[in-house]
Coordinates of C-alpha atoms in Angstrom, one line a residue:
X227 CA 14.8 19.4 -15.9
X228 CA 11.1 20.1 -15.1
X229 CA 11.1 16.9 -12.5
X230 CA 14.6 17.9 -10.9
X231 CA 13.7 21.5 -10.4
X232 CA 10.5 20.4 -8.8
X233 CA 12.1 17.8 -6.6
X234 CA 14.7 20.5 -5.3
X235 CA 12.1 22.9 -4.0
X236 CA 10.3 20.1 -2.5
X237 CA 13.8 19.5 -0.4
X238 CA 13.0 22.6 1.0
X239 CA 10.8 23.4 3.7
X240 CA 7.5 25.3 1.6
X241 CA 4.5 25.9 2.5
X242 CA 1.9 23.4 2.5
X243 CA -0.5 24.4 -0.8
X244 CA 3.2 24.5 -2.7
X245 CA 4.1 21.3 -1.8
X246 CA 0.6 20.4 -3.1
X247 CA 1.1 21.8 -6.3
X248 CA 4.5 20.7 -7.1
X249 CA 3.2 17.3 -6.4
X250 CA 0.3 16.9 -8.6
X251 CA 2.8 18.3 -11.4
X252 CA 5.2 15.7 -10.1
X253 CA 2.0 13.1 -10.6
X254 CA 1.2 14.0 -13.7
X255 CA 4.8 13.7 -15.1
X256 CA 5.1 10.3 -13.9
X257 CA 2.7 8.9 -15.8
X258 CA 5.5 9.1 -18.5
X259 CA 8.2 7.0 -18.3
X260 CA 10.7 8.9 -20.1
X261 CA 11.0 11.3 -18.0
X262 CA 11.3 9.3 -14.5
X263 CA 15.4 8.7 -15.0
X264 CA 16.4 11.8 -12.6
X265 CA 13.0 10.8 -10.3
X266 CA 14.2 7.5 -9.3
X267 CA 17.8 8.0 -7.4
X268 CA 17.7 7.3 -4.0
X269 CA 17.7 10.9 -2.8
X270 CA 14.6 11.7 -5.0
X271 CA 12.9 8.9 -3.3
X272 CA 13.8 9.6 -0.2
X273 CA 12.4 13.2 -0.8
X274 CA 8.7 11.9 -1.4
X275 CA 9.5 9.0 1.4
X276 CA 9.5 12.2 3.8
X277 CA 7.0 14.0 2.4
X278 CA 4.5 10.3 2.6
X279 CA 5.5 10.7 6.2
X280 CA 7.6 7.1 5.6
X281 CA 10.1 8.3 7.3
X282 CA 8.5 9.3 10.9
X283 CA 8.6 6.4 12.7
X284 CA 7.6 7.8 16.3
X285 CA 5.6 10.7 15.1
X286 CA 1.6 10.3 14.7
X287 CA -0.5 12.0 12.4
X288 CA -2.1 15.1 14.1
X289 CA -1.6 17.6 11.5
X290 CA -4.7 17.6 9.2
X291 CA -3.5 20.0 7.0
X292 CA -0.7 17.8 5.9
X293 CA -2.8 15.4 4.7
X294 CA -3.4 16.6 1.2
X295 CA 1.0 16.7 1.0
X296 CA 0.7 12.6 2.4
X297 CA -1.7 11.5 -0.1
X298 CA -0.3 13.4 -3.4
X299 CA 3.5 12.0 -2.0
X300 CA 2.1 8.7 -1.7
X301 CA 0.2 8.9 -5.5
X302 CA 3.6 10.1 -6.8
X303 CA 5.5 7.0 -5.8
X304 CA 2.2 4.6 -6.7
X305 CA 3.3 6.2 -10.2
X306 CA 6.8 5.6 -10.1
X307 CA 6.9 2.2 -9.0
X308 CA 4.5 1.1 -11.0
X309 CA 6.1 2.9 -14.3
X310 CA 10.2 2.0 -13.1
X311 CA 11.7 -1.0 -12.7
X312 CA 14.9 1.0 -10.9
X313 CA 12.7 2.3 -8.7
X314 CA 11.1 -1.1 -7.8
X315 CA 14.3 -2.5 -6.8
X316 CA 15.5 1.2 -4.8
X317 CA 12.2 0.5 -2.5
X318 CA 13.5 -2.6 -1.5
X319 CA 16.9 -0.9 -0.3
X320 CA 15.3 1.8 1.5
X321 CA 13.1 -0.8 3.7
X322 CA 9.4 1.2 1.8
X323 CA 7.0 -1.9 2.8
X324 CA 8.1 -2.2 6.5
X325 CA 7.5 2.0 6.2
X326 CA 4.1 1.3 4.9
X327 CA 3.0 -1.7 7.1
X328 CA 4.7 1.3 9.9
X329 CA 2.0 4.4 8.4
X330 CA -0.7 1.5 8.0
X331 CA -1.1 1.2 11.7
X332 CA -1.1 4.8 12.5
X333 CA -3.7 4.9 10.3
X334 CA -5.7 2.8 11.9
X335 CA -7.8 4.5 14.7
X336 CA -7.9 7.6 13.6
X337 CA -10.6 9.7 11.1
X338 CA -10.2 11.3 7.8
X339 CA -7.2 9.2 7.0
X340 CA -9.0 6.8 4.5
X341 CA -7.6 8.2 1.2
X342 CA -3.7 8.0 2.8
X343 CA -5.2 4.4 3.8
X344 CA -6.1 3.7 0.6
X345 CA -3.0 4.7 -1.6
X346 CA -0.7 3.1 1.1
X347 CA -2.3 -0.1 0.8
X348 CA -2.0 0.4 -3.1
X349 CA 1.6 1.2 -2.8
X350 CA 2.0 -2.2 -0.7
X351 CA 0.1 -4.1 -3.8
X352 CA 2.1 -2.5 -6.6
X353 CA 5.5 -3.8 -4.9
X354 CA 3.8 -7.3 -3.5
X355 CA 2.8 -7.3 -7.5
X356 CA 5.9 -6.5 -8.8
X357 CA 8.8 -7.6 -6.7
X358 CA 8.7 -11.2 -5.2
X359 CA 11.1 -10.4 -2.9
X360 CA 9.3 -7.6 -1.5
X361 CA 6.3 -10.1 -1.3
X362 CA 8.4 -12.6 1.0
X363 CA 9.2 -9.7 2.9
X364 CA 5.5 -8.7 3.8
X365 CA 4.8 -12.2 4.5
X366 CA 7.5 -13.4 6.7
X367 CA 9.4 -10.4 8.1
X368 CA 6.7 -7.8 8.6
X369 CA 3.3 -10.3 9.3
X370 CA 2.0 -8.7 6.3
X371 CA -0.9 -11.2 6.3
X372 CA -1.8 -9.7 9.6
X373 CA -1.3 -6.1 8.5
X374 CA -3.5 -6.5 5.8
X375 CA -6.3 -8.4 7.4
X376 CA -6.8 -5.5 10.2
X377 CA -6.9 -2.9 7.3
X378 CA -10.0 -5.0 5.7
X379 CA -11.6 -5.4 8.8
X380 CA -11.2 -1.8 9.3
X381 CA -12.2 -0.8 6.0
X382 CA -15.4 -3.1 6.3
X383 CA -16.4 -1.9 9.9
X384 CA -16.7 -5.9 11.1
X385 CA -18.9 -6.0 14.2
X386 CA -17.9 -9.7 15.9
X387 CA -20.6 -11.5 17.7
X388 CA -18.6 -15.1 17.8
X389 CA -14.8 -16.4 17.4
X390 CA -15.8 -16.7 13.6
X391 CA -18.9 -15.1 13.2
X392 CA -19.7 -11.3 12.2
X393 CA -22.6 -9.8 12.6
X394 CA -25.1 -9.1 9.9
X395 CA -26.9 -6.2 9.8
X396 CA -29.1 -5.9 6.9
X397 CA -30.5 -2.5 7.3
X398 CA -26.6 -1.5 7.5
X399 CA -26.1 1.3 4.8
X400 CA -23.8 0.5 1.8
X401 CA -20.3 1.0 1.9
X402 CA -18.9 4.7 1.1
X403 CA -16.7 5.0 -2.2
X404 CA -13.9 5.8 -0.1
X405 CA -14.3 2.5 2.7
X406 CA -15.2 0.3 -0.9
X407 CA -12.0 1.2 -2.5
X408 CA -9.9 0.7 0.6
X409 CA -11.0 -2.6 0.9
X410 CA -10.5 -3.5 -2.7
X411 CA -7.3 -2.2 -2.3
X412 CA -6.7 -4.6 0.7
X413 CA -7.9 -7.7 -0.9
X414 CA -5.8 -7.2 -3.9
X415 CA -2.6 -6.7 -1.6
X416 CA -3.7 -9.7 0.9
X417 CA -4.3 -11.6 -2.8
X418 CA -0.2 -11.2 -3.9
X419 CA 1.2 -11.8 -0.3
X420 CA -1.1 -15.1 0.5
X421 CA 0.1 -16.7 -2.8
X422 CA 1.0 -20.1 -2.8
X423 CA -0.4 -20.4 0.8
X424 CA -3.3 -23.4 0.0
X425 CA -1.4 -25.5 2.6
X426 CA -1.3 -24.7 6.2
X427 CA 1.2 -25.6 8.6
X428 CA 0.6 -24.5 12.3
X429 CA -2.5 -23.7 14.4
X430 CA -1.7 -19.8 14.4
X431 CA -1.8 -20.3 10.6
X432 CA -5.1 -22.0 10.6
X433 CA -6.8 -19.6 12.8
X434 CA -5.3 -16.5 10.9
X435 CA -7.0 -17.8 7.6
X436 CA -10.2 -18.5 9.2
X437 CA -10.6 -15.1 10.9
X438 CA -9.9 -14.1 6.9
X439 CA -12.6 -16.1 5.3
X440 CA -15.0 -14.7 8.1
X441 CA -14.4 -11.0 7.1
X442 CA -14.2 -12.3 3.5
X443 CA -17.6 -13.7 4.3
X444 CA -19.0 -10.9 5.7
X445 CA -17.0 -9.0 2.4
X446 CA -19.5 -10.7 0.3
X447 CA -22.6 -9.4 2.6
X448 CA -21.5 -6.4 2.2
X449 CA -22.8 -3.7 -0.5
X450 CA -20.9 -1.1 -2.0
X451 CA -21.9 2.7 -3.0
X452 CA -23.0 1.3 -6.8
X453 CA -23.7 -1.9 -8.1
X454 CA -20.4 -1.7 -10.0
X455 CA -18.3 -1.2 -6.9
X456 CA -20.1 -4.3 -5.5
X457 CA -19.2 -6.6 -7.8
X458 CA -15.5 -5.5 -7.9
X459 CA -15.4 -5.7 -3.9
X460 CA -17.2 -9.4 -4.6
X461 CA -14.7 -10.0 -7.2
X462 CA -11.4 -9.7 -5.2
X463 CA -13.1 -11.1 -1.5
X464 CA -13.4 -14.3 -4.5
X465 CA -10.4 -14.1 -5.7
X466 CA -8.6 -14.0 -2.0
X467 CA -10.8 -16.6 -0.6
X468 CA -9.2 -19.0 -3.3
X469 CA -5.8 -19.0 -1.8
X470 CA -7.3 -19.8 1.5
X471 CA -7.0 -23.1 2.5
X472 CA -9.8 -25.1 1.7
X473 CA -9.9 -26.4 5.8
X474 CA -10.5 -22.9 6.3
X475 CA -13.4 -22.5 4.1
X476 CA -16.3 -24.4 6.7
X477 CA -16.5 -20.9 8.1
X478 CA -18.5 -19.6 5.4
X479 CA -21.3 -21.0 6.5
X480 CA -22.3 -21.6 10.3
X481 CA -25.4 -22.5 12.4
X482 CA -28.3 -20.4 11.5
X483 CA -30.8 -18.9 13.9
X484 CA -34.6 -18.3 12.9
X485 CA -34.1 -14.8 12.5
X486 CA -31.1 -14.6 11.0
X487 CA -32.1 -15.3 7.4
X488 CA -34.1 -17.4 4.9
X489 CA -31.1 -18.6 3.0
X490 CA -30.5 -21.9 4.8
X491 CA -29.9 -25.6 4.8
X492 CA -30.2 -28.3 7.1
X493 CA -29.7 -25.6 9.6
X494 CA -26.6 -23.4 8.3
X495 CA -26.6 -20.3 7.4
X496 CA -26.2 -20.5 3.4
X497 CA -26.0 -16.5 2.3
X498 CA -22.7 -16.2 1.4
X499 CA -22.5 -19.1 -1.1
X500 CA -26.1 -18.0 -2.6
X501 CA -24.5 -14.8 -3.3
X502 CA -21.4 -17.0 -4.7
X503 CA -23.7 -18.7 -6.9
X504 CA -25.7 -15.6 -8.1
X505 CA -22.1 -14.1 -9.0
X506 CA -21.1 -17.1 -11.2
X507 CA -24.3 -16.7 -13.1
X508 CA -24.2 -13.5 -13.5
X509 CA -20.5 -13.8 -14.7
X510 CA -22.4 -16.5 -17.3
X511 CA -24.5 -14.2 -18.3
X512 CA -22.0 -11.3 -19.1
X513 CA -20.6 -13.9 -21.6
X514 CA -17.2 -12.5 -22.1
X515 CA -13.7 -12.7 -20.2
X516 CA -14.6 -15.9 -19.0
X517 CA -11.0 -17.2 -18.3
X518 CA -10.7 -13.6 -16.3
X519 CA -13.9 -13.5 -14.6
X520 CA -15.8 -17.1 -14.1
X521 CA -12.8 -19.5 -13.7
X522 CA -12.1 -18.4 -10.1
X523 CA -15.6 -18.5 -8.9
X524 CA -16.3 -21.7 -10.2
X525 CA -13.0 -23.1 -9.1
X526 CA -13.8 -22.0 -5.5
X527 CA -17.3 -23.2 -6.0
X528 CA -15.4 -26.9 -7.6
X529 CA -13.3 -27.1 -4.1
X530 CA -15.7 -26.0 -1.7
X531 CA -18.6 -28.7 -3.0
X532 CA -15.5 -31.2 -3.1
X533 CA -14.7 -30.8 0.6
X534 CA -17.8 -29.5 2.6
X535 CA -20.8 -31.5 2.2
X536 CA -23.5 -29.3 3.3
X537 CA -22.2 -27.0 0.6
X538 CA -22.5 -29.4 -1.8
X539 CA -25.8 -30.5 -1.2
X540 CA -27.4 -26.8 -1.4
X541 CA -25.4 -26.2 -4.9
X542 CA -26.9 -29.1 -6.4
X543 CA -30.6 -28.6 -5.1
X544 CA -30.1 -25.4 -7.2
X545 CA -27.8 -26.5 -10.3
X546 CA -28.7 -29.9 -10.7
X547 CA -32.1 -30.5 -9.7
X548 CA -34.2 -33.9 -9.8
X549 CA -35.1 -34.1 -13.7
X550 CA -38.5 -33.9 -14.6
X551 CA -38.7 -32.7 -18.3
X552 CA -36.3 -34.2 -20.7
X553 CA -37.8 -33.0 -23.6
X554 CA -34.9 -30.5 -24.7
X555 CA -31.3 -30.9 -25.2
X556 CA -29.2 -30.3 -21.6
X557 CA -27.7 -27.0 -23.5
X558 CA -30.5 -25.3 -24.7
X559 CA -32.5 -23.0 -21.9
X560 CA -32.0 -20.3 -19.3
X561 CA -31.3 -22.3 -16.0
X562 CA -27.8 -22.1 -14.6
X563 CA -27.4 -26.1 -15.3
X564 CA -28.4 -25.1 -19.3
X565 CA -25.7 -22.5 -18.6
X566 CA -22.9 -24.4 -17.3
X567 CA -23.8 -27.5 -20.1
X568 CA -23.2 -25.0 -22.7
X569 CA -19.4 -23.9 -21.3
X570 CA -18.6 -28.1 -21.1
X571 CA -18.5 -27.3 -25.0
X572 CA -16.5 -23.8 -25.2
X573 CA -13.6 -22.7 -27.0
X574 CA -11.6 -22.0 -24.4
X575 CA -9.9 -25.0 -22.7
X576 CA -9.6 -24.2 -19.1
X577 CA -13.0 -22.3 -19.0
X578 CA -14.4 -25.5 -20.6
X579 CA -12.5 -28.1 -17.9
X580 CA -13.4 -26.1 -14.9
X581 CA -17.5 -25.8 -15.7
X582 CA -17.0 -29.6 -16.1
X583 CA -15.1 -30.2 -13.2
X584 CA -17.2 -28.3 -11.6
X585 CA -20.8 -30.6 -12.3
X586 CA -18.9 -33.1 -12.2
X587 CA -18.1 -33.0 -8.6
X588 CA -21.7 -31.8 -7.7
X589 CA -22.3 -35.8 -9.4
X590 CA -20.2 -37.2 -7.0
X591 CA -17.4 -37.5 -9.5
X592 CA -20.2 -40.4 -10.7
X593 CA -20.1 -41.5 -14.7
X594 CA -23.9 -42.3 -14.5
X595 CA -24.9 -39.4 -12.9
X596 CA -23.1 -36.5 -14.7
X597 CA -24.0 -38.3 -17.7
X598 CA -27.9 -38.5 -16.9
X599 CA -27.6 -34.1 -16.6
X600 CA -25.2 -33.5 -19.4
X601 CA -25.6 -36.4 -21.8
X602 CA -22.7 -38.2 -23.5
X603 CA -21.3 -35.7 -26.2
X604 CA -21.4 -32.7 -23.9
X605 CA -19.4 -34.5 -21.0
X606 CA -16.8 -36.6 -23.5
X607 CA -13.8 -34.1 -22.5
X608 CA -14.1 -34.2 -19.3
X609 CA -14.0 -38.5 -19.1
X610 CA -11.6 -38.8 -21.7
X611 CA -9.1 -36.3 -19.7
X612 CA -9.6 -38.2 -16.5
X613 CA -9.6 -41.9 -18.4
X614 CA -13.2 -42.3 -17.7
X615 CA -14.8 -43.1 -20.9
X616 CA -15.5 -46.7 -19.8
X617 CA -17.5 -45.8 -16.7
X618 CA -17.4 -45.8 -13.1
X619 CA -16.5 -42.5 -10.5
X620 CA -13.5 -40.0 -9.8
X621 CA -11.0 -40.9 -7.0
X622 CA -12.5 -38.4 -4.3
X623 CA -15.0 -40.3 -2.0
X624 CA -18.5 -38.9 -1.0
X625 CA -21.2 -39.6 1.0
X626 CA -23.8 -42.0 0.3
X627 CA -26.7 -40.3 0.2
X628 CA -28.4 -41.4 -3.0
X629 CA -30.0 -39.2 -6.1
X630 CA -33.7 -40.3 -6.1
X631 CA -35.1 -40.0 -9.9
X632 CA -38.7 -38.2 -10.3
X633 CA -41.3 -40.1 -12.2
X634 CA -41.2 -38.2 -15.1
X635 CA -37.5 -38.9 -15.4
X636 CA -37.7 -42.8 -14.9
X637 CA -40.9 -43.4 -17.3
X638 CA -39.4 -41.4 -19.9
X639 CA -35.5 -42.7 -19.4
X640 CA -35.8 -45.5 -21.7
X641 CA -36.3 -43.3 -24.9
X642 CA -33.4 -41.2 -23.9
X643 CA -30.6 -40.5 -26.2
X644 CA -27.2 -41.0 -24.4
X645 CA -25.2 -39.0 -27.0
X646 CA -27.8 -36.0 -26.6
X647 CA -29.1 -36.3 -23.1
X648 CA -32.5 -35.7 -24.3
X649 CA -36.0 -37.1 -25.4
X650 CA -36.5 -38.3 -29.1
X651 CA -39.2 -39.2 -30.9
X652 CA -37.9 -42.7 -32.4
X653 CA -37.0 -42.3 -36.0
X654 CA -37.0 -44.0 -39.3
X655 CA -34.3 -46.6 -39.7
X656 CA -32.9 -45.7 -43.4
X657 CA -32.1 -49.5 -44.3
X658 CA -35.2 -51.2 -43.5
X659 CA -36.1 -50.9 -47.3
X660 CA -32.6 -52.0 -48.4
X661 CA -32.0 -55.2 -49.9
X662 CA -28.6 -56.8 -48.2
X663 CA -26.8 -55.9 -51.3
X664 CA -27.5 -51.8 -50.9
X665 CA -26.3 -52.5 -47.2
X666 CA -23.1 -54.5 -48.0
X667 CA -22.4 -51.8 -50.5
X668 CA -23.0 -48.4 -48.0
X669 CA -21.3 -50.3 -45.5
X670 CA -18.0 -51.0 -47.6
X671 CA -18.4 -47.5 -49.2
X672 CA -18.0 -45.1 -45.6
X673 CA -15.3 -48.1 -44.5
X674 CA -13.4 -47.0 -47.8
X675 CA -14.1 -43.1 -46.6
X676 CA -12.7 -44.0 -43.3
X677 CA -9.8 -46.0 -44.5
X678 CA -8.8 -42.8 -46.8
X679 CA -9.0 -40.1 -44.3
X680 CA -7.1 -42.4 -41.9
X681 CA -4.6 -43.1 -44.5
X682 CA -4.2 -39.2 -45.9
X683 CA -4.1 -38.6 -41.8
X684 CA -6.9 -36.5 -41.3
X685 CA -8.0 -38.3 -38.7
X686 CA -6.8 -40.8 -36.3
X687 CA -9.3 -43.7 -35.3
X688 CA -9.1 -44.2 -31.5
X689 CA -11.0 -46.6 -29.0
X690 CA -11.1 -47.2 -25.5
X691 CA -9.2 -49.5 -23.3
X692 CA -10.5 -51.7 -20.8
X693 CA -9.8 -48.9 -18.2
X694 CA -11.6 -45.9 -19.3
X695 CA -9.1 -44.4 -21.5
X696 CA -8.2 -43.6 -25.3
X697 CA -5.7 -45.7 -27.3
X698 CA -5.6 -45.9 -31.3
X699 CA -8.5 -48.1 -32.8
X700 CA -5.7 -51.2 -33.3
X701 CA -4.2 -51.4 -29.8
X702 CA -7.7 -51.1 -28.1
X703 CA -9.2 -53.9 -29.8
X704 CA -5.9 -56.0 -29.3
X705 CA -6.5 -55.2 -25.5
X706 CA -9.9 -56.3 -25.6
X707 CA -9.0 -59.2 -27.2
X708 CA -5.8 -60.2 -24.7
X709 CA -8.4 -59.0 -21.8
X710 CA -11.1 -61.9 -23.2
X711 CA -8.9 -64.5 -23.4
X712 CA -6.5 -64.1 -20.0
X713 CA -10.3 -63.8 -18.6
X714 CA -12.1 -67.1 -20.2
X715 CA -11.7 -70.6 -19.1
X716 CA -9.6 -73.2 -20.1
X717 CA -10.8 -76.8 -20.7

């Protein structure tokens, strides 16, 4: 009764600071989803539509003191979209996103308009978010993509000094809380409606995701009012810059001048993917959520090292470089390879496949050479999965620019343990004071343990196949066998 009588003098023409207050009541109750039945007809909606100034096609917005009314309308139906599923489907009959795309661009050139910015382009999330058919919409219908872009490089204040190339203005004071969280807002939106975009189809599609990656790139140059804020703005510019086609992604890095900065390599301009890789580690470090938070920077990381070489080579100058002291397990220590060893091992599957995936490729997708960083036992999930237990290197070719060894690595390689990837001291062989009777006996004794467990099905004894991949212990050595003699010759 309390949300219909509300709605009915909001029909009416009040005055301004009543509209106001009605509103924030009507905010407050929709936080509760029991009581948003008479709120989402198509007449209530239509009531806030007006009030949001959804409905004004022509007019602009001059009126200041309306404001306050736009913003609390537009909060109100941020709540009830979010909150009712009736509601969700009502916005797509009344045509709300092309109304929203319609109040974005009125938005754009004018000030004190950035907290009606912001919840528009949070409306436009929650309905890319939560109705796929909306989401379509946006994309195909109303150049969402487009939309959205200009409202980030609005929100960020992009100064261009190329095709592809913003400038960078270091003494450039942070963002304000208001410009931070109208980007975020953005990036999340852009996030939904690029979905499922990783392949590109035309030139106008190409150049529309590379004009995104270089405001996403000069997203993650940008600071925010606290160092929270920043890493959320960092967070989603990551999370949006994996749906861009990797083509697209060679503008993250570009020809550096001498004054430009002292991140660089082999002449390029490497900022943005230091800050990349400072983010992943200090995801690492946080050392929780890592399906959440790390998997999408390291995937990004995985692709971008996969494709652009450049990139590649400064990643690995920092993750992996030459080995010099071998004297502790890959695992144990502080550097961001010690790191990234210790997450081959973790509990969680995908977190565990995509920090190997990810070394891997920084290897060259090489056996050898992942092998001589990680050791055996810490990289054995990732070349079972890809039937590379045998040897040899991924499908994907690289260059062939060669890893050199140090001299501390190559005099000390002999004495290193495979399984362990690290120096040990040689140790005491246990049967060396045996007679061949206490050997024949231990021997027989853990082949009896091993038979038993096999038998009881505890474990499963497996072997590897000529090709690199797993096969229980009796078919691999059968394979061998068949392998040895098709191979020898006949007399």
């Amino acid at each position: 009764k309390l949300c219909e009588g509300i709605l009915n003098i909001l029909e009416k023409d009040t005055k301004t600071s009543c509209q106001v207050a009605c509103l924030e009541a009507l905010r407050i109750l929709s936080r509760d989803k029991k009581v948003l039945v008479p709120v989402t007809t198509k007449r209530n909606m239509q009531i806030l539509m007006r009030l949001a100034k959804l409905d004004a096609v022509e007019d602009p917005l001059e009126r200041v003191s309306e404001f306050p009314v736009i913003v609390e309308a537009l909060k109100c139906l941020c709540n009830i979209i979010f909150n009712s599923a009736v509601a969700q489907k009502l916005s797509l009959e009344l045509n709300l996103a092309a109304m929203l795309c319609n109040l974005l661009e009125k938005c754009k050139d004018q000030q004190f308009v950035d907290d009606i910015k912001c919840f528009d382009l949070r409306l436009l999330f929650l309905l890319s978010l939560l109705h796929t058919d909306i989401r379509s919409q946006l994309r195909q219908e109303l150049q969402g993509v487009q939309v959205l872009t200009q409202a980030l490089e609005s929100s960020l204040s992009v100064r261009w000094i190329e095709e592809y190339k913003a400038a960078e203005d270091r003494d450039r004071p942070p963002l304000s809380l208001q410009e931070t969280d109208c980007a975020i807002e953005a990036l999340k939106a852009l996030f939904n409606v690029t979905l499922d975009s990783w392949n590109v189809h035309s030139k106008n599609e190409s150049h529309q995701f590379r004009y995104m990656a270089a405001i996403l790139r000069h997203c993650l140059l940008t600071s925010g009012p606290t160092e929270d804020k920043t890493e959320e703005l960092h967070s989603n510019a990551i999370n949006l810059l994996s749906n861009v086609p990797i083509s697209c992604l060679d503008v993250l890095i570009s020809p550096s001048s001498q004054e430009e900065t002292d991140i660089k390599y082999n002449g390029m301009n490497m900022r943005a993917i230091q800050i990349l890789l400072d983010f992943m580690e200090k995801r690492i470090d946080k050392g929780s959520s890592y399906r959440e938070s790390l998997t999408p920077v390291l995937s990004l990381l995985t692709e971008c090292c996969r494709t652009h070489r450049n990139i590649r080579k400064f990643i690995k100058a920092q993750v992996l470089p030459p080995l010099r002291d071998v004297s502790n397990r890959p695992e144990v220590g502080t550097t961001v390879r010690n790191k990234l060893v210790r997450l081959m091992t973790h509990v969680d599957l995908g977190v565990k496949q995509i920090a190997a995936e990810f070394l891997f490729v920084l290897c060259k997708e090489r056996v050898d050479s992942l092998l001589k960083y990680t050791g055996y036992g810490n990289a054995a999930g990732l070349l079972a999965a890809r039937g590379l237990l045998a040897g040899g290197r991924g499908d994907h070719w690289y260059s062939d620019d060669e890893d050199t060894d140090t001299e501390e690595y190559k005099s000390a390689k002999p004495n290193i343990n495979l399984i362990t990837g690290h120096l040990e001291e040689p140790m005491p062989n246990p049967m060396d004071e045996m007679t061949e009777e206490q050997k024949e006996y231990e021997a027989m004794k853990l082949v009896n343990m091993f038979d038993k467990l096999s038998r009881d099905e505890l474990i499963k004894p497996m072997g590897v196949r000529p090709d690199g991949t797993m096969a229980p212990l009796e078919e691999a050595v059968s394979q061998y066998h068949t392998d040895k003699q098709d191979s020898s010759d006949s007399d």
